[in-house]
Coordinates of C-alpha atoms and ligand atoms in Angstrom, one line a residue:
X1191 CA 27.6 -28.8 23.0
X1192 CA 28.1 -29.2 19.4
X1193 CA 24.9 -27.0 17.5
X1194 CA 24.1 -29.9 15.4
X1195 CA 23.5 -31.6 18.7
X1196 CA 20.9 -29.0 19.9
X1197 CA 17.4 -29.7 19.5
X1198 CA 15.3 -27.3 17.9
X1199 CA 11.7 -27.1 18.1
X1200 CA 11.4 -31.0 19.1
X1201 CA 14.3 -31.8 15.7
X1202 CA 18.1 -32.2 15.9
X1203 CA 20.0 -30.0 13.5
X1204 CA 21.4 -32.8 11.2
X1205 CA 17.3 -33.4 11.1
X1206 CA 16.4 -30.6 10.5
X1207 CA 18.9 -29.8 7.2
X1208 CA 17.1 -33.2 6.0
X1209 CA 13.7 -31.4 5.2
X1210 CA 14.7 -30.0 2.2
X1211 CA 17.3 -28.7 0.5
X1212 CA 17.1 -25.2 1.4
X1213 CA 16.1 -25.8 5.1
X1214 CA 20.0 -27.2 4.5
X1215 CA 21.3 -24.3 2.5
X1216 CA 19.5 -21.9 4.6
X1217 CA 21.4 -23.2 8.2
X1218 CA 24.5 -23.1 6.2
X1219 CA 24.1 -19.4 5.2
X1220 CA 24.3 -20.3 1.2
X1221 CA 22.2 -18.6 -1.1
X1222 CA 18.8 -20.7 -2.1
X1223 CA 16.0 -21.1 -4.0
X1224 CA 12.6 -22.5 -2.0
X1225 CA 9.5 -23.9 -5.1
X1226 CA 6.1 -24.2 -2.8
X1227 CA 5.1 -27.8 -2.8
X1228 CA 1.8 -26.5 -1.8
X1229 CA 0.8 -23.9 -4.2
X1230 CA -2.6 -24.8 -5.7
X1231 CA -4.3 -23.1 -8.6
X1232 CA -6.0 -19.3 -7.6
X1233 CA -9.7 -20.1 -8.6
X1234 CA -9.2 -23.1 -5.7
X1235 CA -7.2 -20.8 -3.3
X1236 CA -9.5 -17.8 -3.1
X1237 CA -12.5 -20.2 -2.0
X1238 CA -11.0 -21.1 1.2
X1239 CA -9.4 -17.6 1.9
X1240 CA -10.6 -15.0 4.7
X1241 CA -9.9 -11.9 2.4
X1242 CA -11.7 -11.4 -1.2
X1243 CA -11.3 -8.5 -4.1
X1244 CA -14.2 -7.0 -2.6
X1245 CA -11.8 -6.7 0.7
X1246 CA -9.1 -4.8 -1.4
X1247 CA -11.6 -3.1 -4.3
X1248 CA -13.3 -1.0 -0.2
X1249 CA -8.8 -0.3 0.5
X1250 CA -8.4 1.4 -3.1
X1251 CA -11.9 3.1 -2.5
X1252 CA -10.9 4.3 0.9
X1253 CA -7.3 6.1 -0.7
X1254 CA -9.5 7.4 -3.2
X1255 CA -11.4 9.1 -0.7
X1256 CA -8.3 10.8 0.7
X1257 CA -7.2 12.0 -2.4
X1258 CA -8.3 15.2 -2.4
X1259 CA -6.8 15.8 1.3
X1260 CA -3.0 14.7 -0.2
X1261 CA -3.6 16.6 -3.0
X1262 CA -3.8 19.6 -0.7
X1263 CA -1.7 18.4 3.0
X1264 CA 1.0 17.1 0.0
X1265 CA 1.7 18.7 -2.8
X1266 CA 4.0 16.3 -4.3
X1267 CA 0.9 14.0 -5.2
X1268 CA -1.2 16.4 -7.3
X1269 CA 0.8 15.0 -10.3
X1270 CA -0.9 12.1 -9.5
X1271 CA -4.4 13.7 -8.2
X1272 CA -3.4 12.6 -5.1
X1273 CA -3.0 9.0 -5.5
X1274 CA 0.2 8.0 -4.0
X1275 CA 1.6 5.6 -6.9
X1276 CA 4.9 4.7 -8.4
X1277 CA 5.9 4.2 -12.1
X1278 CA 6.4 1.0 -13.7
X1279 CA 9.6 1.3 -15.9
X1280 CA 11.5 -0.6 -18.6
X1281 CA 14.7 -1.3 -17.5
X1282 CA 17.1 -2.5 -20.9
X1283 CA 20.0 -1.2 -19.8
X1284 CA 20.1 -2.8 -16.0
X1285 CA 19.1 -6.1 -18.2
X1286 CA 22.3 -6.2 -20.0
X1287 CA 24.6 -5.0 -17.2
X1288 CA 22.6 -7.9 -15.2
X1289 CA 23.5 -10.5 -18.1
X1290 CA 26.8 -9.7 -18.6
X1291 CA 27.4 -9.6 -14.6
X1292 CA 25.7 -12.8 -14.6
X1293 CA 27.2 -14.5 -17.5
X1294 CA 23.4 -15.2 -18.7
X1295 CA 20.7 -14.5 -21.1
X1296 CA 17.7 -13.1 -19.2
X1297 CA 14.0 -14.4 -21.0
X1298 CA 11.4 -11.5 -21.5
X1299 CA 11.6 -7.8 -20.7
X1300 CA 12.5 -6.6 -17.7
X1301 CA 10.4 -3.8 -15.9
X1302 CA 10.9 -2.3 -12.2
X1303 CA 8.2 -1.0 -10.3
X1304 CA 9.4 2.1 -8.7
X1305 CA 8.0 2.0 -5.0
X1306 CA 11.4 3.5 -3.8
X1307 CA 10.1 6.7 -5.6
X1308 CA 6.9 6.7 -3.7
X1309 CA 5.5 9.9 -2.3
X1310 CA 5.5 11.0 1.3
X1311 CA 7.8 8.4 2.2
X1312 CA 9.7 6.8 -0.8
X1313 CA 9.2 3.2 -0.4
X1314 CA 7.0 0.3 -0.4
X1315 CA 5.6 1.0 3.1
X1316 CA 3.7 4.6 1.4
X1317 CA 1.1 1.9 0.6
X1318 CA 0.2 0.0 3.9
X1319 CA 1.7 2.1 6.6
X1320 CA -0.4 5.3 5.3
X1321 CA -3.2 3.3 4.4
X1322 CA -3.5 1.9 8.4
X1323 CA -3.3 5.6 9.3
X1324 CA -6.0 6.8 7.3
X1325 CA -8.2 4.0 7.9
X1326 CA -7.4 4.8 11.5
X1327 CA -8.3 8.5 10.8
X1328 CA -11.1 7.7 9.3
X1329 CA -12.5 5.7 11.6
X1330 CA -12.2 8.5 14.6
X1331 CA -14.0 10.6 12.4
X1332 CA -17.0 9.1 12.0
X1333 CA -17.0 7.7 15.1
X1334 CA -16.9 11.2 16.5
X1335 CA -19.6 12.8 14.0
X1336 CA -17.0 14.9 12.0
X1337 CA -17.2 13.4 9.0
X1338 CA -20.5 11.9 6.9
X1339 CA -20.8 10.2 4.0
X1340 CA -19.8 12.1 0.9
X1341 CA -17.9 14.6 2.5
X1342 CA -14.9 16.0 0.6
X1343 CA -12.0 14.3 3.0
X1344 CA -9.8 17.7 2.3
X1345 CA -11.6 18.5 5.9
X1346 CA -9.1 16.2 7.4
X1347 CA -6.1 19.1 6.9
X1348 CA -8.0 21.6 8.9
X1349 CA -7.5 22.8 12.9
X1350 CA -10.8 20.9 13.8
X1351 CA -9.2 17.8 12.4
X1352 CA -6.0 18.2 14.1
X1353 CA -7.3 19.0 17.2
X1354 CA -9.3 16.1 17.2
X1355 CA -6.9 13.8 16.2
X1356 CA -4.5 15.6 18.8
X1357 CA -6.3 13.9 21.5
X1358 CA -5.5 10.2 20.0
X1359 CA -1.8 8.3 19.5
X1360 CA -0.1 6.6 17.1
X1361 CA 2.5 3.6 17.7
X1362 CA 4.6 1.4 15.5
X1363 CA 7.6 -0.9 15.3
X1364 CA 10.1 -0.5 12.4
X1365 CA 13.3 -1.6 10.9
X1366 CA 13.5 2.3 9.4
X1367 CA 10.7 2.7 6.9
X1368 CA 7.3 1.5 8.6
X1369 CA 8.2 4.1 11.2
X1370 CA 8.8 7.0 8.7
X1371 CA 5.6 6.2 6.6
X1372 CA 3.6 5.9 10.3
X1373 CA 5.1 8.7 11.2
X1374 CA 5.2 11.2 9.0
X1375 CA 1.6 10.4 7.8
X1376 CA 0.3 10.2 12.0
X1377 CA 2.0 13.5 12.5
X1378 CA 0.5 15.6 9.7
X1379 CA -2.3 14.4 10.7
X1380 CA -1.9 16.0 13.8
X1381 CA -1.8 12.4 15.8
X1382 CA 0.7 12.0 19.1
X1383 CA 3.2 9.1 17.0
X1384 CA 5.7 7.0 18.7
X1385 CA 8.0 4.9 16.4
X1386 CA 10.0 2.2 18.3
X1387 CA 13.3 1.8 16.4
X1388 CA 15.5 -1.5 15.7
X1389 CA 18.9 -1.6 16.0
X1390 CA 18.9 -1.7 12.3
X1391 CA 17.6 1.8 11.6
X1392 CA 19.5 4.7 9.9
X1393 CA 20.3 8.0 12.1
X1394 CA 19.0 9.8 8.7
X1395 CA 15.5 7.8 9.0
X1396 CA 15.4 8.7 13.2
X1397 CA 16.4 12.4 12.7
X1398 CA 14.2 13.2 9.7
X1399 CA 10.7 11.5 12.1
X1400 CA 11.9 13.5 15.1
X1401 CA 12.4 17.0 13.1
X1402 CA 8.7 16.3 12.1
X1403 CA 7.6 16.3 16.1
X1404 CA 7.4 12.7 15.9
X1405 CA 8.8 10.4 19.4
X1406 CA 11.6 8.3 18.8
X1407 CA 12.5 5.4 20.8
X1408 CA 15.6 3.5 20.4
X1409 CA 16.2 -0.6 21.0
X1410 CA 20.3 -2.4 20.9
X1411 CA 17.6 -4.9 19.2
X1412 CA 16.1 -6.3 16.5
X1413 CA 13.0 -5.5 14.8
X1414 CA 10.9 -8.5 17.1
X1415 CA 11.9 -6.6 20.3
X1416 CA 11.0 -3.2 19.1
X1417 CA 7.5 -4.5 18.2
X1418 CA 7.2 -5.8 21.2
X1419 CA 8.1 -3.1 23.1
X1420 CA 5.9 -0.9 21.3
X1421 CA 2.8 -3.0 21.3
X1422 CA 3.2 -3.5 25.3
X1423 CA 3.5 0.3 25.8
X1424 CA 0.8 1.0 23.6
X1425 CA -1.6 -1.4 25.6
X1426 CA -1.7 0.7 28.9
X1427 CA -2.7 3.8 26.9
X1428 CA -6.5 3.1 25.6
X1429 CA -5.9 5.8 23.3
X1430 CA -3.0 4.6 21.9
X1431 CA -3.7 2.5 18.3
X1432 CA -0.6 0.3 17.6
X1433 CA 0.1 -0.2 14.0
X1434 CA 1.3 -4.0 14.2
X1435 CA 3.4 -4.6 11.3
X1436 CA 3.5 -8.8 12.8
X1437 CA -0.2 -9.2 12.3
X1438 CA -2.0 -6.6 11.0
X1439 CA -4.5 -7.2 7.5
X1440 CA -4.7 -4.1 7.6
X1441 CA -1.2 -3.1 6.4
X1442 CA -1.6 -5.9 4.3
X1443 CA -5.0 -4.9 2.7
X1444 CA -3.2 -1.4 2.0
X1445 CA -0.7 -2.8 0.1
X1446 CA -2.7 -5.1 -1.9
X1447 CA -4.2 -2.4 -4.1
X1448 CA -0.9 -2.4 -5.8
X1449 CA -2.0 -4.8 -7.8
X1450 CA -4.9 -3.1 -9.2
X1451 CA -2.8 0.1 -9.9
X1452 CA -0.3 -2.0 -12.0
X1453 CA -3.2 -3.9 -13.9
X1454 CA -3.7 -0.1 -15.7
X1455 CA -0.3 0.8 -15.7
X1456 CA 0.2 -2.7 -17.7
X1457 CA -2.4 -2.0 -20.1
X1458 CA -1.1 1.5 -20.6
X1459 CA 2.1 -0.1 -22.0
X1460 CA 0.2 -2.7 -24.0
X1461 CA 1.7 -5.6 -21.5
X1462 CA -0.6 -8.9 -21.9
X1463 CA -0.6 -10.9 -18.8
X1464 CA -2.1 -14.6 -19.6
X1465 CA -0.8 -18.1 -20.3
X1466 CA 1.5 -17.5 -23.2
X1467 CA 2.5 -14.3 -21.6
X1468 CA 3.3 -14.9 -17.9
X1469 CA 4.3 -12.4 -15.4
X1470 CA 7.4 -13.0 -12.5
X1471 CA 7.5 -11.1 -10.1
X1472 CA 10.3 -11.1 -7.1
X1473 CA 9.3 -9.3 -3.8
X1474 CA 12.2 -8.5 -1.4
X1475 CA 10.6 -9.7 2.1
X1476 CA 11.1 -8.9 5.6
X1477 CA 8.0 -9.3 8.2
X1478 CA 5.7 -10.5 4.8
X1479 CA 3.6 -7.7 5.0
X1480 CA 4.0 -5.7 2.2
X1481 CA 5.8 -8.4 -0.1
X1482 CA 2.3 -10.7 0.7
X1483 CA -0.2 -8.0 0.4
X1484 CA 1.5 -7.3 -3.1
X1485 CA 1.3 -10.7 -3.8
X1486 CA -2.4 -11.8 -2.9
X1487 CA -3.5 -8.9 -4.8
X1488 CA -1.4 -9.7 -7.9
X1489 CA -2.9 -13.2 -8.0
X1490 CA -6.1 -11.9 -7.4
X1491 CA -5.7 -9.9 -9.9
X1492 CA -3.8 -12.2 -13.1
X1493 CA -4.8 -15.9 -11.4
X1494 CA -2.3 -17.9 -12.2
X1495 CA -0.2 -16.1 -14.6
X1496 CA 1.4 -14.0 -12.0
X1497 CA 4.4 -16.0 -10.5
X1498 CA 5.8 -14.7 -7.8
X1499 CA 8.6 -15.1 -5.5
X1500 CA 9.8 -13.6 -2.1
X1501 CA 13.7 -12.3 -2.0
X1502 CA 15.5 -12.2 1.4
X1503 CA 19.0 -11.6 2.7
X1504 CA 20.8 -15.2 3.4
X1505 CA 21.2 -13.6 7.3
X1506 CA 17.4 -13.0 7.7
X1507 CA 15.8 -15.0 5.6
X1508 CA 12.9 -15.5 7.9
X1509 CA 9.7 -16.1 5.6
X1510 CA 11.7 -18.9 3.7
X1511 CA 13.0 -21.1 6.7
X1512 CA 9.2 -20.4 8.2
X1513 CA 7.5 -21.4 4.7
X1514 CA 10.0 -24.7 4.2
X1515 CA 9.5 -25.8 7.5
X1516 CA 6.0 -25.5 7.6
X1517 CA 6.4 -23.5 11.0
X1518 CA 5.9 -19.8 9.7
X1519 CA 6.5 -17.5 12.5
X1520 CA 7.1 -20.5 15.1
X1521 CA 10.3 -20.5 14.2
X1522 CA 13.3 -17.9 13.5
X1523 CA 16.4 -17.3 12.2
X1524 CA 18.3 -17.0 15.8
X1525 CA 17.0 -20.6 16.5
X1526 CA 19.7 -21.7 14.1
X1527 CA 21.9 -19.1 15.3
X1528 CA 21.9 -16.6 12.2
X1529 CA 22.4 -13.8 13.6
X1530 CA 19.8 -11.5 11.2
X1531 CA 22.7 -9.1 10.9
X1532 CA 22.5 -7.5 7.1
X1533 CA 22.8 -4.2 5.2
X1534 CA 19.2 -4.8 4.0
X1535 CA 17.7 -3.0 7.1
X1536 CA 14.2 -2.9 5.6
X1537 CA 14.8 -6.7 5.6
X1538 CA 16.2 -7.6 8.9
X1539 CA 13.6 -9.8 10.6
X1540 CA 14.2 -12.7 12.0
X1541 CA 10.8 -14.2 12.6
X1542 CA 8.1 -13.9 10.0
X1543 CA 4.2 -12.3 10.1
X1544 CA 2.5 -14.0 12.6
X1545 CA -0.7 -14.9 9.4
X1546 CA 1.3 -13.9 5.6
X1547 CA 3.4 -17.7 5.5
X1548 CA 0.0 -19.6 6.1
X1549 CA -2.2 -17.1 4.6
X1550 CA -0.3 -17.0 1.3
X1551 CA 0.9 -21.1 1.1
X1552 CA -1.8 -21.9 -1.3
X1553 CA -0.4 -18.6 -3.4
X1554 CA 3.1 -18.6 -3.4
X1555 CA 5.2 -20.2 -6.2
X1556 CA 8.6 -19.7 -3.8
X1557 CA 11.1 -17.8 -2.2
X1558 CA 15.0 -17.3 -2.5
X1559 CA 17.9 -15.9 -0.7
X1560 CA 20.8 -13.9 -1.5
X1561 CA 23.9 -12.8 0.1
X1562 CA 24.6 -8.9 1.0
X1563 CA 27.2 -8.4 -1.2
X1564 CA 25.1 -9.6 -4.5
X1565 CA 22.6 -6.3 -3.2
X1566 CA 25.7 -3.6 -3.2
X1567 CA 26.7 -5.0 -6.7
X1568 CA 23.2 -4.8 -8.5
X1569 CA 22.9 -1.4 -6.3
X1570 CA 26.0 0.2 -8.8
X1571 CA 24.9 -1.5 -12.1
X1572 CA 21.0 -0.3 -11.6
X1573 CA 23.5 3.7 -10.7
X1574 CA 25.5 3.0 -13.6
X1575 CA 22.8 1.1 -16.2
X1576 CA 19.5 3.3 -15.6
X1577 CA 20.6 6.3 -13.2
X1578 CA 18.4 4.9 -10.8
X1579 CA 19.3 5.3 -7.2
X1580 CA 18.1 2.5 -4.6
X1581 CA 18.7 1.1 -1.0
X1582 CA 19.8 -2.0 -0.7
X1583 CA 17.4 -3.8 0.0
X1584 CA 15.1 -3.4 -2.8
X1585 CA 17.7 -4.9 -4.8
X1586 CA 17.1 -8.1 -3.5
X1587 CA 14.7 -8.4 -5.9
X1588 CA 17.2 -7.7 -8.7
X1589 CA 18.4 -11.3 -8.2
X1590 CA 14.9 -13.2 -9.4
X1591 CA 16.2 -12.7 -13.3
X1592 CA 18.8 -15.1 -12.2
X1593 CA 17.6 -17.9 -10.7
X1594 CA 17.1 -19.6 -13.5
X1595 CA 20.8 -19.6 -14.6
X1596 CA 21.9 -20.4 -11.2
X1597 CA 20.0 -22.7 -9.5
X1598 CA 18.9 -26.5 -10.6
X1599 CA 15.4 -26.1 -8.4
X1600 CA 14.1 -22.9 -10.1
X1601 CA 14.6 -24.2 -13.7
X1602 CA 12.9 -27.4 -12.7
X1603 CA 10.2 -25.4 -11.4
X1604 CA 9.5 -23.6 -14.7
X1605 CA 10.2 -26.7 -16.5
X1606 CA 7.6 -28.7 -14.5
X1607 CA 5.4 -25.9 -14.9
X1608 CA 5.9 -26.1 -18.7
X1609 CA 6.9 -22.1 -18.3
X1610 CA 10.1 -22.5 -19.9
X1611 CA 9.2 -21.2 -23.6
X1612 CA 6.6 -19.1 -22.8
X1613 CA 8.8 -16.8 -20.6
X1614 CA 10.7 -15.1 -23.4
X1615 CA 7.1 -13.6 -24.5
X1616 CA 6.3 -12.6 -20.7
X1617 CA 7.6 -10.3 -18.4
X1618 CA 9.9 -9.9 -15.5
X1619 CA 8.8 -7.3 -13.0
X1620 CA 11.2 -6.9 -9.8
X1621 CA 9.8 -4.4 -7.1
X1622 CA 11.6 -1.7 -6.4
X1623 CA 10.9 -0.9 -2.6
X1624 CA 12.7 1.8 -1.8
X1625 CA 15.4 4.3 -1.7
X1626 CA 14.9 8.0 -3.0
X1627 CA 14.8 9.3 0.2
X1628 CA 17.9 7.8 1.3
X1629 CA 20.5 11.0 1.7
X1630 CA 23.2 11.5 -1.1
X1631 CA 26.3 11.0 1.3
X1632 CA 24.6 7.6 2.7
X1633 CA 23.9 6.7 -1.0
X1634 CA 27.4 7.7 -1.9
X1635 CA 28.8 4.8 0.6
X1636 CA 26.4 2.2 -0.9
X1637 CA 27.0 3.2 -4.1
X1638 CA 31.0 2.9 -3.5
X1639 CA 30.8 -0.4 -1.6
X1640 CA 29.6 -2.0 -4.8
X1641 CA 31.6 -0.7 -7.2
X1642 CA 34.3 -2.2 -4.9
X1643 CA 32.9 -5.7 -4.9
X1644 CA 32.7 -5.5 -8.6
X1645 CA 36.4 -4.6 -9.1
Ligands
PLP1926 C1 9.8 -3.1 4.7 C2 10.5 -3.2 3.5 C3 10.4 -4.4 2.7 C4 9.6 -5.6 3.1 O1 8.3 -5.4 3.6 P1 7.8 -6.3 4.8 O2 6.4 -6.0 5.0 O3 8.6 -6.1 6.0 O4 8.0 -7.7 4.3 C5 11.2 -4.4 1.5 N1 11.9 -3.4 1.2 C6 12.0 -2.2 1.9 C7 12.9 -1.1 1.4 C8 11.3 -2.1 3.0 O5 11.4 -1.0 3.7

């Protein structure tokens, strides 16, 4: 039978590309950009919406608490008293290679946030995927009568700790870098971890986790099946906690404190955030997770001067076709047979969070998609324009500068939104989300590929 014959959740194909334009680009693999019909103003959104500041103001409290025990189990952070955070950089250089390899003039500043030089685990998963393992710690502990009130949490790197913690497991899901943050943060903790592994995952990322004592498991599957696989092992075990990258608010809660890190970090730099000053921000997506936790807190944070947009590979661009659709994670990429194949493997999911597309409708100004190759090229101009080093997928974000040069829906958008002017004064911030942990041959290869493309 022909595919445009097929029905598909109750629609015909040919139906189906008449939603919307880029429910039509999206089955036909072309690059797209996605403007929420639904977004309403913040001060409206936050009334009707099951998570407050309060919710993330008690996450940041909690990593303060650990603090002192990184500062001591990881030396790396005591630059940072123990804070696990990343720099915010200007990035002029990476701005004209991106305009001249765009053949456009880019409004604003541009500025990276540097999550692919996080500590512990060098991307954007060092915020959520630790924070779900403390909290989990944490948790035990007082459950148990080890820890009160007050205490100084450096007590969690001791024998007593370990032992305790020795008794309890650890599960997760991952493309590559959920299951490194889970597992290197479960294991020093002295937790039993077991990180089930997508097709998509890097030897490098599988060999470091087991060298640490951490259990690998391997799928010939994607990301949805290695969740799932996980979760139903982790059920038989009662001791077993499964971090579930699909639905937790946890996660999600742990990456939200981003936002209040950045709000310093902007006035450090004398960056004004308000009407005449907006902010962009482009989030490479996979599950939602991280990209939405970022997100909510950002617009919890600047209202509605923070604009921001989710950036996913044209073969998994799962959040998008969920979000356009109005089905969220009903629906997936494979219904349409894409295939979710792509070099981004920290964005190769096929079917969205099970809550971030609905959750974050009345936030979201819009998503896009890109095509692989665009991620190798900006992956060599960021090496050769700022020395800066990333994996491909947190270049996906790279592409948000552009939009407006290339496509007719985005500079609606900002006209409609009477943004147009007011850009050049604001800023554009792309998040970086990962890559410094990525080993020099691998880089090497990615680096090569898109100097290649770029002739
Ligand atoms: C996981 C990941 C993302 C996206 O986060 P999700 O929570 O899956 O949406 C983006 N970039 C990198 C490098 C990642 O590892």
């Amino acid at each position: 039978m022909d595919k445009k014959e097929q029905i598909i959740l109750g629609k015909t194909w040919e139906e189906w590309e008449r939603e919307c334009p880029a429910v039509k680009d999206m089955l036909n693999l072309r690059e797209t950009v996605w403007i929420n019909p639904d977004r309403i103003p913040c001060g409206e959104a936050v009334k009707s919406c099951s998570l407050t500041m309060e919710d993330v103001l008690d996450a940041s409290r909690r990593l303060e608490r650990f603090a002192p025990y990184f500062e001591k189990a990881f030396p790396e952070t005591a630059a940072t008293h123990g804070i696990i955070e990343s720099p915010l950089k200007r990035i002029p250089e990476m701005k004209k290679a991106l305009e001249a390899w765009g053949q456009t003039e880019i409004s604003g500043d541009l500025w990276a946030k540097l999550d692919s030089h996080l500590a512990v685990s060098g991307s954007i998963k060092a915020r959520g995927g630790i924070y779900e393992v403390l909290k989990h710690a944490e948790d035990i502990a007082l459950e148990q009568g080890l820890l009160r009130e007050g205490d100084n949490y450096q007590v969690f790197d001791s024998d007593e700790f370990r032992s305790l913690f020795s008794k309890y497991s650890i599960g997760v899901g991952s493309t590559g870098n959920l299951g490194l943050s889970i597992g290197i943060m479960s294991a020093k903790l002295g937790f039993q971890v077991t990180v089930h592994m997508s097709a998509d995952a890097r030897q490098w990322k599988k060999d470091m986790l087991r060298s640490k004592g951490v259990i690998v498991k391997e799928y010939a599957s994607d990301y949805s099946v290695a969740v799932k696989e996980g979760r139903r092992q982790a059920e038989s075990d009662p001791h077993c906690y499964f971090v579930d990258d699909e639905n937790s608010q946890t996660l999600f809660l742990g990456y939200s404190v981003a936002a209040l890190r950045l709000k310093k970090q902007f006035e450090e730099q004398n960056i004004t955030v308000d009407r005449e000053h907006p902010l962009f921000v482009y989030l490479p997506c996979g599950v939602g997770g991280g990209p939405g936790g970022v997100a909510f807190g950002l617009k919890l944070v600047f209202g509605d001067d923070a604009h921001c947009f989710f950036a996913e590979p044209t073969h998994s661009c799962c959040m998008m076709l969920g979000m356009a659709t109005g089905k969220n994670n009903e629906i997936s990429v494979q219904d349409f047979g894409i295939d979710n194949v792509t070099i981004a493997d920290g964005l190769a999911v096929g079917r969205a969070s099970g809550f971030v597309g609905a959750f974050m409708r009345p936030f979201m100004d819009g998503c896009y998609s890109l095509d692989d190759s665009r991620m190798y090229e900006m992956l060599a101009l960021m090496a050769d324009s700022e020395h800066i080093f990333l994996e491909p997928s947190a270049l996906a974000g790279m592409y948000g500068p552009l939009l407006e040069s290339r496509f007719p829906a985005f500079k609606e958008y900002l006209e409609r939104e009477g943004l147009e002017a007011a850009r050049a004064a604001g800023t554009q911030l792309v998040w970086l989300t990962g890559g410094s942990m990525v080993p020099e041959e691998e880089m090497r290869k990615y680096y090569e590929s898109g100097r290649a493309l770029l002739g």
